[in-house]
């Protein structure tokens, strides 16, 4: 913005007319006059500092989806101009006037008429948009809950998962609290007007604090993502994760502006806006897990090592691949379990660790990159969870029958297993290839492509516990 123009956030709602007027009058005293009003940003132009009187009213017949002021809206503006007010800015039903005479005639003198105008205006704008946003946050939270249910250990050990869930919950609370506050205000105002009084006072300061708290949650979410993806190869992930929300809003606003510019009817513009917001919100929420799943290599770069690559041929075909091979130190290897590993196997040793405020999880895997190798694959993870209730919840979800796809798409942990020393509970699959073990500090999961012996399970168990 130029020196003669600036933009500022708008935290006010339509029913907060007195606070809007006070805010604009303070801005005028500092030399800034309102030029344009929007849903989140207001534009000011520089003027002569001094006292300027403002008032804000509701015109329910107007809508943010109108391509131009309606004839009734223009008539209303002419009526106010005759009383000493000029239209400074308007956004949907909200009409903001600036006094052009020393003693303008008050626009709204009937509290019953004022309350009815606010109720009708808020129902079409505030209640509609916040209800839509609340439904969108509910859908996103449901998807996050499904991610937690299917793989709780991975979910709670990632700061990005926790911070994003916290932000979504905060936005849901924010929308729900604002809706509840409005309906309480409407109920109190209705009772007061029926008794001949004025509309109830709006909780302006509480709304402002809630707005700043939401901004703080956004910053906290960014820190959570930086904890997991603060590497050059993952910067575009951060850009998508946070820019995606702005992109949804910008695209929906763009569709609305395009249709309004073409003079489309109010109903057409509203329908297109709702469909755009809903479709892009679902697409954004559904794409995040797949995006993060496909960018694991960027997270490995935090360990300051690049994988080596080996060229291997698929048996029985002419197809060849470049396979990634890592040389990370592992607490237990196939060699320690009695398998002979040769250079021809092109074995990869891979480890990664995730930490959050709730858990620390280390995942280790070893397997051959050479297709013709007879060497089996081994994968195990150890997750330390300090909170007892959370540890038990994650254990119950991990061994639940409906979560059989959470770890390498095997059958359920339906069979009790012999308890190694220090274990509180143990489960295994029918073929003995996968084990889940619980102790007082966390959970250990073991996945082998062969039928593990009890000695091998105990060896992995003891070493994995010391590594987490």
C-alpha positions in Angstrom: 0.0 0.0 0.0 1.1 3.6 -0.6 1.7 6.1 2.1 -1.8 7.5 1.4 -3.5 4.1 1.8 -3.3 1.4 4.4 -5.2 -1.8 5.3 -6.0 -3.1 8.7 -7.8 -6.2 10.1 -11.4 -6.0 10.9 -12.5 -7.9 14.0 -16.0 -6.3 14.3 -19.4 -7.9 13.5 -22.5 -6.2 12.2 -24.2 -6.0 15.5 -21.2 -4.1 17.0 -22.2 -0.8 15.5 -21.1 1.3 18.5 -17.6 -0.2 18.6 -17.3 0.3 14.8 -18.2 4.0 15.1 -15.7 4.5 18.0 -12.9 2.7 16.2 -13.4 4.8 13.0 -13.6 8.0 14.9 -10.3 7.2 16.6 -8.8 6.5 13.2 -10.1 9.8 11.9 -8.4 11.7 14.7 -5.1 10.1 13.6 -5.8 11.2 10.0 -7.2 8.0 8.5 -10.6 7.9 6.9 -12.4 4.7 5.9 -12.5 4.1 2.2 -13.5 0.5 1.7 -14.9 -2.2 4.0 -14.4 -6.0 3.5 -14.9 -9.1 5.4 -11.5 -9.2 7.0 -9.6 -6.1 5.7 -10.6 -2.4 5.8 -8.9 0.1 3.6 -8.2 3.7 4.9 -7.0 6.8 3.0 -5.0 9.6 4.6 -6.9 12.8 5.4 -6.7 15.7 7.7 -6.5 14.6 11.4 -9.6 15.8 13.3 -12.9 14.8 14.8 -15.2 12.9 12.3 -18.5 11.4 13.4 -19.3 7.9 12.1 -22.3 5.6 12.4 -22.9 2.0 11.3 -26.3 0.6 10.3 -27.7 -2.5 8.8 -29.6 -2.8 5.5 -30.8 -6.4 5.4 -31.8 -6.2 1.7 -28.2 -5.8 0.7 -25.9 -8.8 0.3 -22.2 -9.4 -0.3 -23.2 -11.4 -3.4 -24.9 -8.4 -5.1 -23.1 -7.3 -8.2 -24.1 -3.6 -7.5 -26.1 -1.6 -5.0 -29.8 -2.4 -5.3 -32.3 0.4 -6.0 -33.5 0.1 -2.4 -30.0 0.4 -1.1 -29.4 3.6 -3.2 -32.7 5.0 -1.9 -31.6 4.3 1.6 -28.2 6.1 1.0 -30.1 9.1 -0.4 -32.3 9.2 2.7 -29.3 9.2 5.0 -27.6 11.9 2.8 -30.6 14.1 3.4 -30.1 13.6 7.1 -26.4 14.8 7.0 -24.6 11.5 6.3 -22.6 10.3 3.4 -21.9 6.6 2.6 -18.3 6.0 3.6 -18.2 2.3 2.8 -20.5 -0.8 2.6 -20.0 -4.5 2.7 -23.2 -6.5 2.3 -25.7 -5.4 4.9 -23.2 -3.3 6.8 -23.5 0.4 5.8 -21.0 2.8 7.3 -21.8 6.5 7.1 -19.7 9.6 7.8 -21.2 12.9 9.0 -21.0 15.8 6.5 -22.9 18.3 8.7 -22.1 19.4 12.3 -25.4 18.0 13.7 -26.6 15.1 11.6 -30.0 13.4 12.2 -29.7 10.0 13.9 -30.4 7.2 11.4 -31.7 4.5 13.7 -34.0 5.7 16.5 -36.3 2.7 16.9 -34.5 -0.2 18.8 -37.1 -2.7 17.6 -36.4 -1.8 14.0 -32.6 -1.9 14.6 -32.7 -5.3 16.2 -34.8 -6.7 13.4 -32.4 -5.3 10.8 -29.4 -6.8 12.7 -31.1 -10.2 13.0 -31.9 -10.4 9.3 -28.4 -9.2 8.3 -26.5 -11.5 10.7 -28.6 -14.4 9.6 -27.6 -14.0 5.9 -23.9 -13.1 6.5 -22.5 -13.9 9.9 -24.5 -17.0 10.8 -24.3 -18.4 7.3 -20.5 -17.9 6.8 -19.5 -19.0 10.4 -21.8 -22.0 10.2 -20.2 -23.0 6.9 -16.7 -22.5 8.4 -17.6 -24.5 11.5 -18.9 -27.4 9.4 -15.6 -27.2 7.4 -13.5 -27.3 10.6 -15.6 -30.2 11.8 -14.9 -32.2 8.6 -11.2 -31.5 8.9 -11.2 -32.5 12.6 -13.0 -35.7 11.6 -10.3 -36.5 9.1 -7.6 -35.8 11.7 -9.3 -38.1 14.1 -9.4 -40.8 11.5 -5.6 -40.4 11.0 -5.1 -40.7 14.7 -7.3 -43.8 14.9 -5.6 -45.6 12.1 -2.0 -44.9 13.2 -1.9 -43.3 16.7 1.9 -43.6 17.2 2.8 -41.8 14.0 0.2 -39.1 14.7 1.1 -38.1 18.3 4.9 -38.2 17.6 4.7 -35.5 14.9 4.6 -31.9 16.0 3.0 -30.9 12.7 0.0 -33.2 13.3 -0.5 -31.9 16.8 -0.2 -28.2 15.9 -2.5 -28.5 12.9 -5.1 -30.4 14.9 -4.9 -27.7 17.6 -5.4 -25.0 15.0 -8.4 -26.7 13.6 -9.9 -27.2 17.0 -9.1 -23.5 17.9 -10.9 -22.3 14.7 -13.9 -24.6 15.5 -14.1 -23.2 19.1 -13.7 -19.7 17.7 -16.6 -20.1 15.3 -18.7 -21.9 17.8 -18.1 -19.3 20.5 -18.9 -16.4 18.1 -22.1 -18.1 17.1 -23.1 -18.8 20.7 -22.2 -15.2 21.7 -24.4 -13.8 18.9 -27.4 -15.9 19.8 -27.1 -15.1 23.4 -26.9 -11.4 22.5 -29.9 -11.8 20.3 -31.9 -13.4 23.1 -31.0 -10.7 25.6 -31.6 -7.9 23.1 -35.0 -9.3 22.2 -36.1 -9.4 25.9 -34.7 -5.9 26.5 -36.4 -4.4 23.5 -39.7 -6.0 24.4 -39.5 -4.1 27.8 -38.9 -0.8 26.0 -35.1 -0.8 26.4 -32.1 -0.8 24.1 -30.2 -3.7 22.5 -27.7 -5.5 24.8 -24.1 -4.6 24.8 -21.7 -6.6 22.6 -18.7 -8.2 24.0 -16.2 -6.4 21.8 -13.1 -6.8 23.9 -13.6 -10.6 24.3 -14.0 -10.9 20.6 -10.8 -9.1 20.0 -8.9 -11.3 22.4 -10.3 -14.4 20.8 -9.1 -13.1 17.4 -5.6 -12.5 18.7 -5.6 -16.0 20.3 -6.5 -17.5 16.9 -3.5 -15.6 15.4 -1.3 -17.1 18.1 -2.5 -20.6 17.3 -1.6 -20.0 13.6 1.9 -19.1 14.7 2.1 -22.2 16.9 1.0 -24.3 14.0 3.8 -22.8 11.9 6.3 -23.7 14.6 5.0 -27.3 14.6 5.5 -27.6 10.9 9.0 -26.0 11.1 9.9 -28.7 13.7 9.1 -31.4 11.2 9.8 -29.9 7.8 12.5 -27.1 8.3 14.6 -28.3 5.4 15.1 -26.8 1.9 13.5 -29.8 0.2 10.3 -29.4 2.3 9.7 -25.6 2.0 7.1 -26.1 -0.6 5.2 -28.4 1.8 5.0 -25.6 4.3 3.9 -23.2 1.5 1.1 -25.6 0.5 0.1 -26.4 4.1 -0.4 -22.7 5.1 -0.9 -21.2 1.7 -3.6 -23.7 1.0 -6.0 -22.2 3.5 -5.4 -18.7 1.9 -5.7 -20.2 -1.5 -9.1 -21.7 -0.7 -10.3 -18.2 0.6 -8.7 -16.4 -2.3 -10.2 -18.8 -4.9 -13.7 -18.5 -3.4 -13.4 -14.8 -3.2 -12.1 -14.7 -6.8 -15.1 -16.7 -8.0 -17.5 -14.4 -6.2 -15.7 -11.3 -7.6 -15.7 -12.7 -11.1 -19.4 -13.5 -11.0 -20.3 -10.1 -9.5 -18.2 -8.4 -12.1 -20.3 -10.1 -14.8 -23.5 -9.0 -13.2 -24.7 -12.4 -12.1 -27.7 -12.8 -9.9 -27.3 -13.0 -6.1 -28.4 -16.6 -5.9 -26.0 -17.7 -8.6 -23.1 -16.0 -7.0 -23.9 -17.4 -3.6 -24.3 -21.0 -4.8 -21.0 -20.8 -6.7 -19.3 -19.4 -3.6 -20.6 -22.1 -1.3 -19.7 -24.9 -3.8 -16.2 -23.5 -4.3 -15.5 -23.3 -0.6 -16.8 -26.8 0.2 -15.1 -28.4 -2.7 -11.7 -26.8 -2.1 -11.9 -27.4 1.6 -12.5 -31.1 1.1 -9.7 -31.3 -1.5 -7.3 -29.5 0.7 -8.0 -31.6 3.7 -7.9 -34.8 1.8 -4.6 -33.9 0.0 -2.5 -33.1 3.0 -2.0 -36.7 4.3 -1.0 -37.9 0.8 1.3 -34.9 0.3 3.1 -35.5 3.6 3.3 -39.2 3.0 5.0 -38.6 -0.3 7.6 -36.2 1.1 9.3 -38.4 3.7 12.6 -38.1 1.9 12.8 -34.4 2.6 12.5 -35.1 6.3 15.4 -37.6 6.2 17.6 -34.7 4.9 17.5 -33.3 8.4 19.9 -36.1 9.4 22.6 -34.6 7.0 22.9 -37.7 4.8 21.8 -38.5 1.3 20.9 -42.1 0.4 23.0 -44.0 -2.0 21.4 -45.5 -5.1 21.8 -49.0 -6.5 20.6 -50.3 -9.9 18.6 -53.4 -9.8 16.5 -55.5 -12.2 13.1 -56.9 -11.4 13.2 -60.6 -11.7 11.5 -62.1 -14.8 11.3 -58.7 -16.6 13.4 -56.1 -18.3 12.4 -53.4 -15.9 15.1 -51.9 -13.8 15.1 -49.5 -10.8 17.3 -47.1 -8.9 16.8 -48.1 -5.3 17.6 -45.9 -2.3 20.1 -47.5 0.1 20.8 -46.0 3.6 23.5 -46.8 6.0 22.0 -45.6 9.3 23.0 -47.2 12.6 20.3 -49.6 13.9 20.0 -51.0 17.4 19.3 -54.5 16.0 20.0 -55.8 12.5 19.2 -59.0 10.5 22.8 -60.0 11.1 22.2 -60.0 14.9 19.1 -62.2 14.3 21.2 -64.9 12.6 20.8 -63.9 8.9 23.7 -63.8 6.6 23.9 -60.5 4.7 26.2 -60.1 1.7 27.2 -57.2 -0.5 25.1 -58.7 -3.3 21.9 -58.1 -1.2 22.5 -54.3 -1.4 21.0 -54.1 2.1 19.6 -50.8 3.3 19.7 -49.7 6.9 17.2 -46.9 7.6 16.2 -45.1 10.8 14.2 -42.0 11.6 13.0 -40.3 14.7 10.1 -38.1 15.4 9.5 -36.1 18.6 6.7 -34.0 19.9 5.4 -32.9 23.3 3.4 -36.1 23.6 5.7 -38.8 22.3 9.1 -39.8 20.8 9.1 -42.5 18.1 11.9 -44.2 16.3 11.3 -46.4 13.2 14.0 -48.7 11.9 13.9 -50.8 8.8 16.4 -53.1 7.0 15.9 -55.0 3.7 17.6 -55.8 0.5 17.5 -53.5 -2.5 18.4 -56.4 -4.9 15.2 -58.0 -6.1 16.8 -61.5 -6.5 17.9 -61.5 -2.8 16.4 -64.1 -0.5 17.1 -61.8 2.5 13.9 -61.0 4.5 12.6 -57.5 5.4 12.6 -56.2 9.0 10.8 -53.2 10.4 10.3 -52.2 14.0 9.4 -49.1 15.9 9.6 -48.0 19.5 7.4 -45.2 20.8 7.9 -43.6 24.2 4.7 -42.1 25.6 5.0 -40.5 29.1 1.3 -40.1 29.6 -0.3 -43.3 30.9 -3.8 -42.6 29.6 -2.5 -41.7 26.2 -0.2 -44.8 26.2 -3.2 -47.0 26.9 -5.4 -45.3 24.3 -2.7 -45.7 21.6 -2.3 -49.4 22.6 -6.0 -50.1 22.3 -6.2 -48.4 18.9 -3.1 -50.2 17.7 -4.3 -53.7 18.4 -7.9 -53.0 17.5 -9.2 -55.3 14.8 -10.4 -52.5 12.5 -6.8 -51.0 12.5 -5.1 -54.0 10.9 -4.1 -51.8 7.9 -2.2 -49.4 10.2 1.1 -51.3 10.1 2.0 -52.9 6.8 -1.4 -54.2 5.9 -1.2 -57.5 7.8 -3.9 -59.4 9.7 -5.0 -58.4 13.2 -3.0 -58.6 16.4 -5.6 -61.2 17.5 -3.4 -63.7 19.3 -1.8 -63.3 22.7 2.0 -63.7 22.7 4.5 -64.8 25.4 5.5 -61.8 27.5 9.1 -60.8 27.3 10.7 -59.4 30.4 9.3 -56.0 31.3 6.3 -56.3 29.0 2.8 -55.7 30.3 0.9 -56.9 27.2 1.9 -58.6 24.0 0.0 -59.5 20.9 1.0 -61.2 17.6 -0.5 -62.1 14.3 -1.5 -65.6 13.3 1.6 -66.2 11.2 3.9 -64.8 13.9 5.4 -62.2 11.6 4.2 -59.2 13.6 4.3 -58.4 17.3 3.0 -55.5 19.4 4.3 -55.1 22.9 3.4 -52.7 25.7 5.4 -51.7 28.8 5.3 -48.8 31.3 7.1 -46.4 29.0 5.6 -47.0 25.6 4.9 -49.4 22.7 7.2 -51.5 20.5 5.9 -52.9 17.1 7.9 -55.5 15.2 7.2 -56.5 11.6 9.2 -59.2 9.9 8.6 -61.0 6.5 9.1 -64.4 8.2 7.8 -66.2 11.2 9.8 -64.7 14.1 11.1 -66.9 16.9 10.6 -66.0 20.5 14.3 -65.4 20.9 14.3 -63.0 17.9 11.3 -61.1 19.4 13.0 -60.7 22.7 16.3 -59.5 21.1 14.5 -56.8 19.2 12.4 -55.9 22.2 15.3 -55.4 24.5 17.4 -53.4 22.0 14.5 -51.3 20.7 13.5 -50.2 24.2 16.9 -48.8 24.8 16.9 -47.0 21.5 13.7 -44.9 22.0 
